[in-house]
Amino acid sequence: MFKKAFSVFFSSVASRVIVIASTPVVAGLVGPSTFGALASLIAYMTFLSPLLTLRLCVLLPQQMDADRDYFFSLIATVIICLTIPLVLVTAFSEDLSSLPVLGAAFLALYQTSCLMALKQGLYKKVNILTVLQTMLGAGGKVICAQLGGGVTLLLLFHIVQNSLSFPFLLAGHIKRVRLNKFLLVDAKRFVTSNRKLIVQRVPAQVLLGLSSLIPIAFISYHFGQEYVGYWGLAYALIMLPLAVVTSSVSQVFWIEISSLRNELNKLSVLTVKVGGIGFFLSLFLYFVFVFWGAGIFSLFFDDEWIMAFSIAKVLMLLLPCYLSGSHLVHVLTVLEKHNYFQLLNTLRFALLALLCGITYIAEIDILQFVNGFVLVMYIYFFVNILMVVKGLKDAD
């Protein structure tokens, strides 16, 4: 498993380094307010993307071996059928844009096709295409920012950066993607037959997405759009490097454990091993940030962005959560504990809503709010661990 994870890891390193290098440049060129507006649209797009699949993609590691071209066609049909009405609604709205909706659809198609490619062992192809799309998108954002392009163009290049390669991932490996009136009937039957999973996972995904949107929406409302820019930059500086590890390990971990449903000892050992490695890696990265973070930050940003660095210092406390716990959700998926997701994400949403309420009433400052956010995430993380332990005991 770790050999496969390292293969994906190196492409993640290359692509994330490109993003990490380009993000400070874009932020410095457009300023906190514009960067905050871009961060808000990206958050909306990220929230919408998994909902367009109705979370049916979680079935992919177990079910695609039988007929992968047909299985992808079913998921693609679901995505398209949900995207079209949303595009029409936003197209006739003065306050909403269709671009984030289209971006969410492309992102959903990319993530599904990427999982299929990894399942087939096409690690090299995924690596190359991921790096190429990241170079094109990140480079386009830098040029757009340099030329004074607006938020819409920046978002367009962000979509390119995160989803351009999905047709190439499919080329030659899906004989034909069937999108026709007969497939609509099959897709309806497919959705109906997985109604239980959808009912359990979609509300949980909505709560998870809203939990991601709450900090941005509240910061914009209570502190101002400029502070969304600070939050967005700080979050990107911390989470982008983390994604180098978590995205590659989590994807391969999910595929590897999909066949361990009846081998709980192996599943438990692998889960603990991945979590332990992530924890010790988080300690190493934290000390690197403590000793060299301020110096590196000052090389790229002037005093206008000092608040972003202050927020990043607090968010660094989340390293153990993300590096040792990002894979836990896949254990619950394999154990088919879909109802746990709704409980888990309801807790996270309620705690964040409570945090926002306390911040508003007590009029605490942005850094106190960020400290509260870290506390909420630690509570969420420990409850997640308890649910995984309970799930493994119930399955034994």
GROMACS .gro file of C-alpha atoms in nm:
model
  396
    1MET     CA    1   0.000   0.000   0.000
    2PHE     CA    2   0.274   0.246   0.098
    3LYS     CA    3   0.460   0.189  -0.231
    4LYS     CA    4   0.145   0.285  -0.421
    5ALA     CA    5   0.086   0.579  -0.191
    6PHE     CA    6   0.438   0.708  -0.255
    7SER     CA    7   0.378   0.687  -0.630
    8VAL     CA    8   0.073   0.914  -0.595
    9PHE     CA    9   0.259   1.115  -0.330
   10PHE     CA   10   0.531   1.231  -0.570
   11SER     CA   11   0.277   1.365  -0.820
   12SER     CA   12   0.099   1.535  -0.530
   13VAL     CA   13   0.428   1.691  -0.421
   14ALA     CA   14   0.492   1.829  -0.769
   15SER     CA   15   0.139   1.963  -0.816
   16ARG     CA   16   0.109   2.104  -0.464
   17VAL     CA   17   0.449   2.273  -0.485
   18ILE     CA   18   0.325   2.450  -0.798
   19VAL     CA   19   0.009   2.561  -0.615
   20ILE     CA   20   0.199   2.661  -0.303
   21ALA     CA   21   0.441   2.867  -0.512
   22SER     CA   22   0.166   3.036  -0.713
   23THR     CA   23  -0.076   3.111  -0.427
   24PRO     CA   24   0.138   3.381  -0.258
   25VAL     CA   25   0.200   3.542  -0.597
   26VAL     CA   26  -0.172   3.556  -0.681
   27ALA     CA   27  -0.264   3.677  -0.332
   28GLY     CA   28   0.000   3.950  -0.340
   29LEU     CA   29  -0.115   4.072  -0.683
   30VAL     CA   30  -0.491   4.082  -0.620
   31GLY     CA   31  -0.500   4.186  -0.251
   32PRO     CA   32  -0.698   4.050   0.047
   33SER     CA   33  -1.047   4.152  -0.071
   34THR     CA   34  -1.028   3.993  -0.417
   35PHE     CA   35  -0.851   3.688  -0.280
   36GLY     CA   36  -1.127   3.659  -0.020
   37ALA     CA   37  -1.396   3.672  -0.292
   38LEU     CA   38  -1.213   3.398  -0.483
   39ALA     CA   39  -1.185   3.187  -0.167
   40SER     CA   40  -1.563   3.220  -0.112
   41LEU     CA   41  -1.643   3.098  -0.466
   42ILE     CA   42  -1.398   2.809  -0.436
   43ALA     CA   43  -1.558   2.707  -0.105
   44TYR     CA   44  -1.903   2.711  -0.268
   45MET     CA   45  -1.776   2.498  -0.558
   46THR     CA   46  -1.605   2.252  -0.325
   47PHE     CA   47  -1.924   2.224  -0.119
   48LEU     CA   48  -2.137   2.148  -0.426
   49SER     CA   49  -1.907   1.900  -0.604
   50PRO     CA   50  -1.957   1.586  -0.389
   51LEU     CA   51  -2.333   1.648  -0.374
   52LEU     CA   52  -2.358   1.618  -0.753
   53THR     CA   53  -2.256   1.251  -0.728
   54LEU     CA   54  -2.512   1.182  -0.452
   55ARG     CA   55  -2.206   1.022  -0.287
   56LEU     CA   56  -2.252   0.718  -0.512
   57CYS     CA   57  -1.881   0.733  -0.593
   58VAL     CA   58  -1.814   0.570  -0.254
   59LEU     CA   59  -1.931   0.247  -0.420
   60LEU     CA   60  -1.663   0.272  -0.686
   61PRO     CA   61  -1.377   0.073  -0.526
   62GLN     CA   62  -1.609  -0.223  -0.462
   63GLN     CA   63  -1.830  -0.226  -0.772
   64MET     CA   64  -1.642  -0.100  -1.077
   65ASP     CA   65  -1.460  -0.424  -1.161
   66ALA     CA   66  -1.771  -0.572  -1.319
   67ASP     CA   67  -1.827  -0.307  -1.587
   68ARG     CA   68  -1.631   0.011  -1.526
   69ASP     CA   69  -1.742   0.198  -1.840
   70TYR     CA   70  -2.107   0.138  -1.752
   71PHE     CA   71  -2.056   0.225  -1.387
   72PHE     CA   72  -1.888   0.554  -1.474
   73SER     CA   73  -2.166   0.630  -1.724
   74LEU     CA   74  -2.422   0.591  -1.446
   75ILE     CA   75  -2.239   0.832  -1.215
   76ALA     CA   76  -2.176   1.078  -1.502
   77THR     CA   77  -2.548   1.071  -1.584
   78VAL     CA   78  -2.637   1.151  -1.223
   79ILE     CA   79  -2.388   1.441  -1.222
   80ILE     CA   80  -2.520   1.586  -1.550
   81CYS     CA   81  -2.887   1.549  -1.450
   82LEU     CA   82  -2.822   1.739  -1.126
   83THR     CA   83  -2.599   2.002  -1.288
   84ILE     CA   84  -2.836   2.111  -1.567
   85PRO     CA   85  -3.117   2.249  -1.344
   86LEU     CA   86  -2.865   2.422  -1.118
   87VAL     CA   87  -2.701   2.589  -1.418
   88LEU     CA   88  -3.042   2.705  -1.545
   89VAL     CA   89  -3.136   2.847  -1.204
   90THR     CA   90  -2.809   3.037  -1.167
   91ALA     CA   91  -2.813   3.153  -1.530
   92PHE     CA   92  -3.135   3.346  -1.469
   93SER     CA   93  -3.024   3.484  -1.133
   94GLU     CA   94  -2.864   3.826  -1.098
   95ASP     CA   95  -2.686   3.732  -0.775
   96LEU     CA   96  -2.555   3.384  -0.863
   97SER     CA   97  -2.303   3.261  -1.119
   98SER     CA   98  -2.319   2.939  -1.320
   99LEU     CA   99  -1.940   2.902  -1.327
  100PRO     CA  100  -1.903   2.753  -0.974
  101VAL     CA  101  -2.176   2.500  -1.059
  102LEU     CA  102  -2.000   2.395  -1.380
  103GLY     CA  103  -1.671   2.386  -1.191
  104ALA     CA  104  -1.827   2.159  -0.929
  105ALA     CA  105  -1.949   1.922  -1.203
  106PHE     CA  106  -1.605   1.905  -1.367
  107LEU     CA  107  -1.445   1.848  -1.026
  108ALA     CA  108  -1.688   1.563  -0.951
  109LEU     CA  109  -1.612   1.402  -1.288
  110TYR     CA  110  -1.238   1.442  -1.233
  111GLN     CA  111  -1.242   1.288  -0.885
  112THR     CA  112  -1.451   0.993  -1.005
  113SER     CA  113  -1.229   0.928  -1.308
  114CYS     CA  114  -0.917   0.966  -1.090
  115LEU     CA  115  -1.043   0.699  -0.850
  116MET     CA  116  -1.114   0.470  -1.145
  117ALA     CA  117  -0.765   0.520  -1.283
  118LEU     CA  118  -0.605   0.448  -0.945
  119LYS     CA  119  -0.819   0.138  -0.906
  120GLN     CA  120  -0.679   0.015  -1.239
  121GLY     CA  121  -0.324   0.084  -1.122
  122LEU     CA  122  -0.265   0.374  -1.363
  123TYR     CA  123  -0.054   0.567  -1.114
  124LYS     CA  124   0.192   0.704  -1.370
  125LYS     CA  125  -0.085   0.843  -1.590
  126VAL     CA  126  -0.256   1.006  -1.293
  127ASN     CA  127   0.076   1.156  -1.182
  128ILE     CA  128   0.158   1.312  -1.520
  129LEU     CA  129  -0.189   1.451  -1.590
  130THR     CA  130  -0.225   1.591  -1.238
  131VAL     CA  131   0.100   1.784  -1.269
  132LEU     CA  132   0.015   1.913  -1.619
  133GLN     CA  133  -0.331   2.040  -1.526
  134THR     CA  134  -0.189   2.206  -1.214
  135MET     CA  135   0.080   2.384  -1.416
  136LEU     CA  136  -0.175   2.515  -1.667
  137GLY     CA  137  -0.425   2.629  -1.404
  138ALA     CA  138  -0.179   2.782  -1.159
  139GLY     CA  139   0.013   2.953  -1.438
  140GLY     CA  140  -0.310   3.091  -1.579
  141LYS     CA  141  -0.408   3.235  -1.241
  142VAL     CA  142  -0.074   3.410  -1.204
  143ILE     CA  143  -0.098   3.564  -1.553
  144CYS     CA  144  -0.460   3.661  -1.491
  145ALA     CA  145  -0.369   3.831  -1.162
  146GLN     CA  146  -0.074   4.007  -1.324
  147LEU     CA  147  -0.298   4.146  -1.599
  148GLY     CA  148  -0.564   4.258  -1.352
  149GLY     CA  149  -0.818   3.988  -1.436
  150GLY     CA  150  -1.126   3.960  -1.218
  151VAL     CA  151  -1.252   3.691  -0.984
  152THR     CA  152  -1.438   3.508  -1.264
  153LEU     CA  153  -1.123   3.448  -1.467
  154LEU     CA  154  -0.932   3.343  -1.156
  155LEU     CA  155  -1.203   3.090  -1.075
  156LEU     CA  156  -1.196   2.960  -1.433
  157PHE     CA  157  -0.825   2.887  -1.407
  158HIS     CA  158  -0.884   2.727  -1.067
  159ILE     CA  159  -1.127   2.486  -1.236
  160VAL     CA  160  -0.862   2.410  -1.499
  161GLN     CA  161  -0.609   2.351  -1.221
  162ASN     CA  162  -0.828   2.093  -1.047
  163SER     CA  163  -1.024   1.908  -1.316
  164LEU     CA  164  -0.896   1.964  -1.673
  165SER     CA  165  -0.750   1.615  -1.719
  166PHE     CA  166  -1.053   1.397  -1.649
  167PRO     CA  167  -1.127   1.318  -2.021
  168PHE     CA  168  -0.765   1.209  -2.066
  169LEU     CA  169  -0.783   0.987  -1.758
  170LEU     CA  170  -1.073   0.807  -1.920
  171ALA     CA  171  -0.931   0.790  -2.275
  172GLY     CA  172  -0.842   0.438  -2.379
  173HIS     CA  173  -0.965   0.283  -2.056
  174ILE     CA  174  -1.338   0.326  -2.091
  175LYS     CA  175  -1.451   0.177  -2.419
  176ARG     CA  176  -1.744   0.410  -2.448
  177VAL     CA  177  -1.921   0.643  -2.208
  178ARG     CA  178  -2.285   0.574  -2.272
  179LEU     CA  179  -2.503   0.879  -2.225
  180ASN     CA  180  -2.844   0.819  -2.378
  181LYS     CA  181  -3.212   0.787  -2.291
  182PHE     CA  182  -3.174   0.420  -2.196
  183LEU     CA  183  -2.900   0.508  -1.950
  184LEU     CA  184  -3.133   0.759  -1.784
  185VAL     CA  185  -3.364   0.470  -1.692
  186ASP     CA  186  -3.070   0.267  -1.562
  187ALA     CA  187  -2.939   0.565  -1.367
  188LYS     CA  188  -3.279   0.611  -1.204
  189ARG     CA  189  -3.280   0.241  -1.111
  190PHE     CA  190  -2.921   0.274  -0.983
  191VAL     CA  191  -3.015   0.568  -0.761
  192THR     CA  192  -3.326   0.389  -0.634
  193SER     CA  193  -3.137   0.071  -0.549
  194ASN     CA  194  -2.887   0.274  -0.345
  195ARG     CA  195  -3.150   0.490  -0.176
  196LYS     CA  196  -3.036   0.392   0.172
  197LEU     CA  197  -2.678   0.503   0.108
  198ILE     CA  198  -2.797   0.832  -0.047
  199VAL     CA  199  -3.033   0.908   0.242
  200GLN     CA  200  -2.754   0.847   0.492
  201ARG     CA  201  -2.460   1.004   0.308
  202VAL     CA  202  -2.604   1.308   0.125
  203PRO     CA  203  -2.740   1.484   0.437
  204ALA     CA  204  -2.409   1.407   0.608
  205GLN     CA  205  -2.222   1.555   0.310
  206VAL     CA  206  -2.444   1.866   0.319
  207LEU     CA  207  -2.360   1.914   0.686
  208LEU     CA  208  -1.990   1.858   0.615
  209GLY     CA  209  -2.001   2.110   0.330
  210LEU     CA  210  -2.188   2.364   0.538
  211SER     CA  211  -1.930   2.315   0.812
  212SER     CA  212  -1.663   2.416   0.560
  213LEU     CA  213  -1.867   2.717   0.446
  214ILE     CA  214  -1.960   2.843   0.793
  215PRO     CA  215  -1.617   2.990   0.883
  216ILE     CA  216  -1.589   3.175   0.551
  217ALA     CA  217  -1.948   3.302   0.554
  218PHE     CA  218  -1.927   3.412   0.917
  219ILE     CA  219  -1.587   3.580   0.878
  220SER     CA  220  -1.719   3.768   0.574
  221TYR     CA  221  -2.031   3.880   0.764
  222HIS     CA  222  -1.877   3.958   1.102
  223PHE     CA  223  -1.519   4.063   1.026
  224GLY     CA  224  -1.536   4.167   0.658
  225GLN     CA  225  -1.431   4.032   0.317
  226GLU     CA  226  -1.071   4.135   0.376
  227TYR     CA  227  -1.048   3.888   0.665
  228VAL     CA  228  -1.180   3.614   0.435
  229GLY     CA  229  -0.868   3.684   0.228
  230TYR     CA  230  -0.649   3.644   0.537
  231TRP     CA  231  -0.828   3.324   0.636
  232GLY     CA  232  -0.816   3.190   0.279
  233LEU     CA  233  -0.441   3.250   0.246
  234ALA     CA  234  -0.363   3.107   0.591
  235TYR     CA  235  -0.578   2.802   0.527
  236ALA     CA  236  -0.417   2.749   0.186
  237LEU     CA  237  -0.064   2.781   0.324
  238ILE     CA  238  -0.137   2.516   0.586
  239MET     CA  239  -0.377   2.282   0.406
  240LEU     CA  240  -0.208   2.270   0.065
  241PRO     CA  241   0.112   2.117   0.203
  242LEU     CA  242  -0.097   1.879   0.413
  243ALA     CA  243  -0.289   1.771   0.103
  244VAL     CA  244   0.040   1.652  -0.044
  245VAL     CA  245   0.031   1.370   0.209
  246THR     CA  246  -0.336   1.326   0.299
  247SER     CA  247  -0.483   1.315  -0.053
  248SER     CA  248  -0.240   1.054  -0.184
  249VAL     CA  249  -0.242   0.835   0.126
  250SER     CA  250  -0.620   0.855   0.172
  251GLN     CA  251  -0.698   0.762  -0.188
  252VAL     CA  252  -0.469   0.458  -0.187
  253PHE     CA  253  -0.576   0.363   0.168
  254TRP     CA  254  -0.941   0.362   0.059
  255ILE     CA  255  -0.870   0.140  -0.239
  256GLU     CA  256  -0.653  -0.097  -0.033
  257ILE     CA  257  -0.902  -0.145   0.251
  258SER     CA  258  -1.202  -0.185   0.020
  259SER     CA  259  -1.121  -0.559   0.007
  260LEU     CA  260  -1.061  -0.594   0.383
  261ARG     CA  261  -1.425  -0.580   0.495
  262ASN     CA  262  -1.398  -0.935   0.631
  263GLU     CA  263  -1.038  -0.907   0.752
  264LEU     CA  264  -1.080  -0.676   1.048
  265ASN     CA  265  -0.739  -0.745   1.203
  266LYS     CA  266  -0.558  -0.633   0.888
  267LEU     CA  267  -0.792  -0.336   0.857
  268SER     CA  268  -0.725  -0.229   1.217
  269VAL     CA  269  -0.347  -0.270   1.189
  270LEU     CA  270  -0.330  -0.071   0.865
  271THR     CA  271  -0.551   0.204   1.009
  272VAL     CA  272  -0.335   0.242   1.320
  273LYS     CA  273  -0.012   0.229   1.119
  274VAL     CA  274  -0.123   0.506   0.881
  275GLY     CA  275  -0.245   0.718   1.173
  276GLY     CA  276   0.081   0.673   1.368
  277ILE     CA  277   0.299   0.773   1.073
  278GLY     CA  278   0.081   1.079   1.016
  279PHE     CA  279   0.108   1.183   1.381
  280PHE     CA  280   0.488   1.176   1.392
  281LEU     CA  281   0.505   1.355   1.058
  282SER     CA  282   0.280   1.628   1.198
  283LEU     CA  283   0.520   1.688   1.487
  284PHE     CA  284   0.811   1.724   1.246
  285LEU     CA  285   0.622   1.974   1.026
  286TYR     CA  286   0.508   2.174   1.328
  287PHE     CA  287   0.864   2.228   1.450
  288VAL     CA  288   0.974   2.323   1.097
  289PHE     CA  289   0.704   2.590   1.094
  290VAL     CA  290   0.795   2.716   1.442
  291PHE     CA  291   1.160   2.768   1.353
  292TRP     CA  292   1.142   2.881   0.990
  293GLY     CA  293   0.780   2.982   0.922
  294ALA     CA  294   0.813   3.353   1.001
  295GLY     CA  295   1.126   3.395   0.790
  296ILE     CA  296   0.977   3.219   0.489
  297PHE     CA  297   0.650   3.414   0.516
  298SER     CA  298   0.833   3.750   0.525
  299LEU     CA  299   1.008   3.665   0.197
  300PHE     CA  300   0.681   3.659   0.006
  301PHE     CA  301   0.443   3.893   0.189
  302ASP     CA  302   0.453   4.247   0.321
  303ASP     CA  303   0.289   4.378   0.638
  304GLU     CA  304  -0.051   4.390   0.466
  305TRP     CA  305  -0.074   4.013   0.512
  306ILE     CA  306   0.060   3.982   0.870
  307MET     CA  307  -0.284   3.881   0.999
  308ALA     CA  308  -0.278   3.581   0.763
  309PHE     CA  309   0.043   3.460   0.925
  310SER     CA  310  -0.108   3.502   1.273
  311ILE     CA  311  -0.404   3.288   1.167
  312ALA     CA  312  -0.172   3.030   1.009
  313LYS     CA  313   0.018   2.994   1.338
  314VAL     CA  314  -0.302   2.890   1.511
  315LEU     CA  315  -0.415   2.660   1.229
  316MET     CA  316  -0.082   2.475   1.249
  317LEU     CA  317  -0.218   2.317   1.569
  318LEU     CA  318  -0.450   2.115   1.342
  319LEU     CA  319  -0.161   1.919   1.190
  320PRO     CA  320  -0.206   1.608   1.409
  321CYS     CA  321  -0.581   1.601   1.332
  322TYR     CA  322  -0.542   1.608   0.957
  323LEU     CA  323  -0.229   1.398   0.914
  324SER     CA  324  -0.329   1.118   1.153
  325GLY     CA  325  -0.705   1.122   1.096
  326SER     CA  326  -0.783   1.206   0.732
  327HIS     CA  327  -0.811   0.837   0.641
  328LEU     CA  328  -1.060   0.742   0.915
  329VAL     CA  329  -1.371   0.827   0.712
  330HIS     CA  330  -1.280   0.553   0.464
  331VAL     CA  331  -1.284   0.294   0.743
  332LEU     CA  332  -1.644   0.388   0.821
  333THR     CA  333  -1.727   0.366   0.449
  334VAL     CA  334  -1.583   0.015   0.418
  335LEU     CA  335  -1.765  -0.092   0.736
  336GLU     CA  336  -2.084   0.055   0.582
  337LYS     CA  337  -2.145   0.271   0.888
  338HIS     CA  338  -2.305   0.540   0.677
  339ASN     CA  339  -2.530   0.657   0.960
  340TYR     CA  340  -2.219   0.752   1.158
  341PHE     CA  341  -2.134   1.021   0.905
  342GLN     CA  342  -2.456   1.207   0.972
  343LEU     CA  343  -2.399   1.199   1.349
  344LEU     CA  344  -2.038   1.305   1.309
  345ASN     CA  345  -2.109   1.593   1.073
  346THR     CA  346  -2.413   1.707   1.272
  347LEU     CA  347  -2.182   1.743   1.571
  348ARG     CA  348  -1.928   1.940   1.369
  349PHE     CA  349  -2.194   2.169   1.221
  350ALA     CA  350  -2.355   2.231   1.563
  351LEU     CA  351  -2.021   2.311   1.730
  352LEU     CA  352  -1.922   2.554   1.455
  353ALA     CA  353  -2.264   2.723   1.468
  354LEU     CA  354  -2.222   2.755   1.846
  355LEU     CA  355  -1.874   2.902   1.796
  356CYS     CA  356  -2.009   3.162   1.553
  357GLY     CA  357  -2.288   3.251   1.795
  358ILE     CA  358  -2.046   3.297   2.085
  359THR     CA  359  -1.812   3.504   1.867
  360TYR     CA  360  -2.097   3.729   1.758
  361ILE     CA  361  -2.243   3.780   2.106
  362ALA     CA  362  -1.915   3.813   2.293
  363GLU     CA  363  -1.754   4.018   2.012
  364ILE     CA  364  -1.428   3.825   2.033
  365ASP     CA  365  -1.154   3.892   1.779
  366ILE     CA  366  -1.055   3.687   1.475
  367LEU     CA  367  -0.767   3.502   1.645
  368GLN     CA  368  -0.990   3.390   1.932
  369PHE     CA  369  -1.239   3.268   1.672
  370VAL     CA  370  -0.964   3.067   1.498
  371ASN     CA  371  -0.859   2.915   1.833
  372GLY     CA  372  -1.220   2.811   1.884
  373PHE     CA  373  -1.222   2.657   1.536
  374VAL     CA  374  -0.916   2.447   1.626
  375LEU     CA  375  -1.087   2.328   1.946
  376VAL     CA  376  -1.397   2.227   1.748
  377MET     CA  377  -1.186   2.027   1.502
  378TYR     CA  378  -1.011   1.841   1.784
  379ILE     CA  379  -1.347   1.743   1.934
  380TYR     CA  380  -1.461   1.627   1.588
  381PHE     CA  381  -1.138   1.430   1.544
  382PHE     CA  382  -1.166   1.243   1.876
  383VAL     CA  383  -1.532   1.158   1.820
  384ASN     CA  384  -1.432   1.026   1.476
  385ILE     CA  385  -1.178   0.795   1.641
  386LEU     CA  386  -1.441   0.669   1.888
  387MET     CA  387  -1.681   0.593   1.602
  388VAL     CA  388  -1.415   0.399   1.410
  389VAL     CA  389  -1.334   0.194   1.723
  390LYS     CA  390  -1.704   0.126   1.779
  391GLY     CA  391  -1.752   0.037   1.413
  392LEU     CA  392  -1.469  -0.215   1.424
  393LYS     CA  393  -1.603  -0.371   1.745
  394ASP     CA  394  -1.956  -0.397   1.602
  395ALA     CA  395  -1.822  -0.562   1.286
  396ASP     CA  396  -1.614  -0.815   1.480
   0.00000   0.00000   0.00000
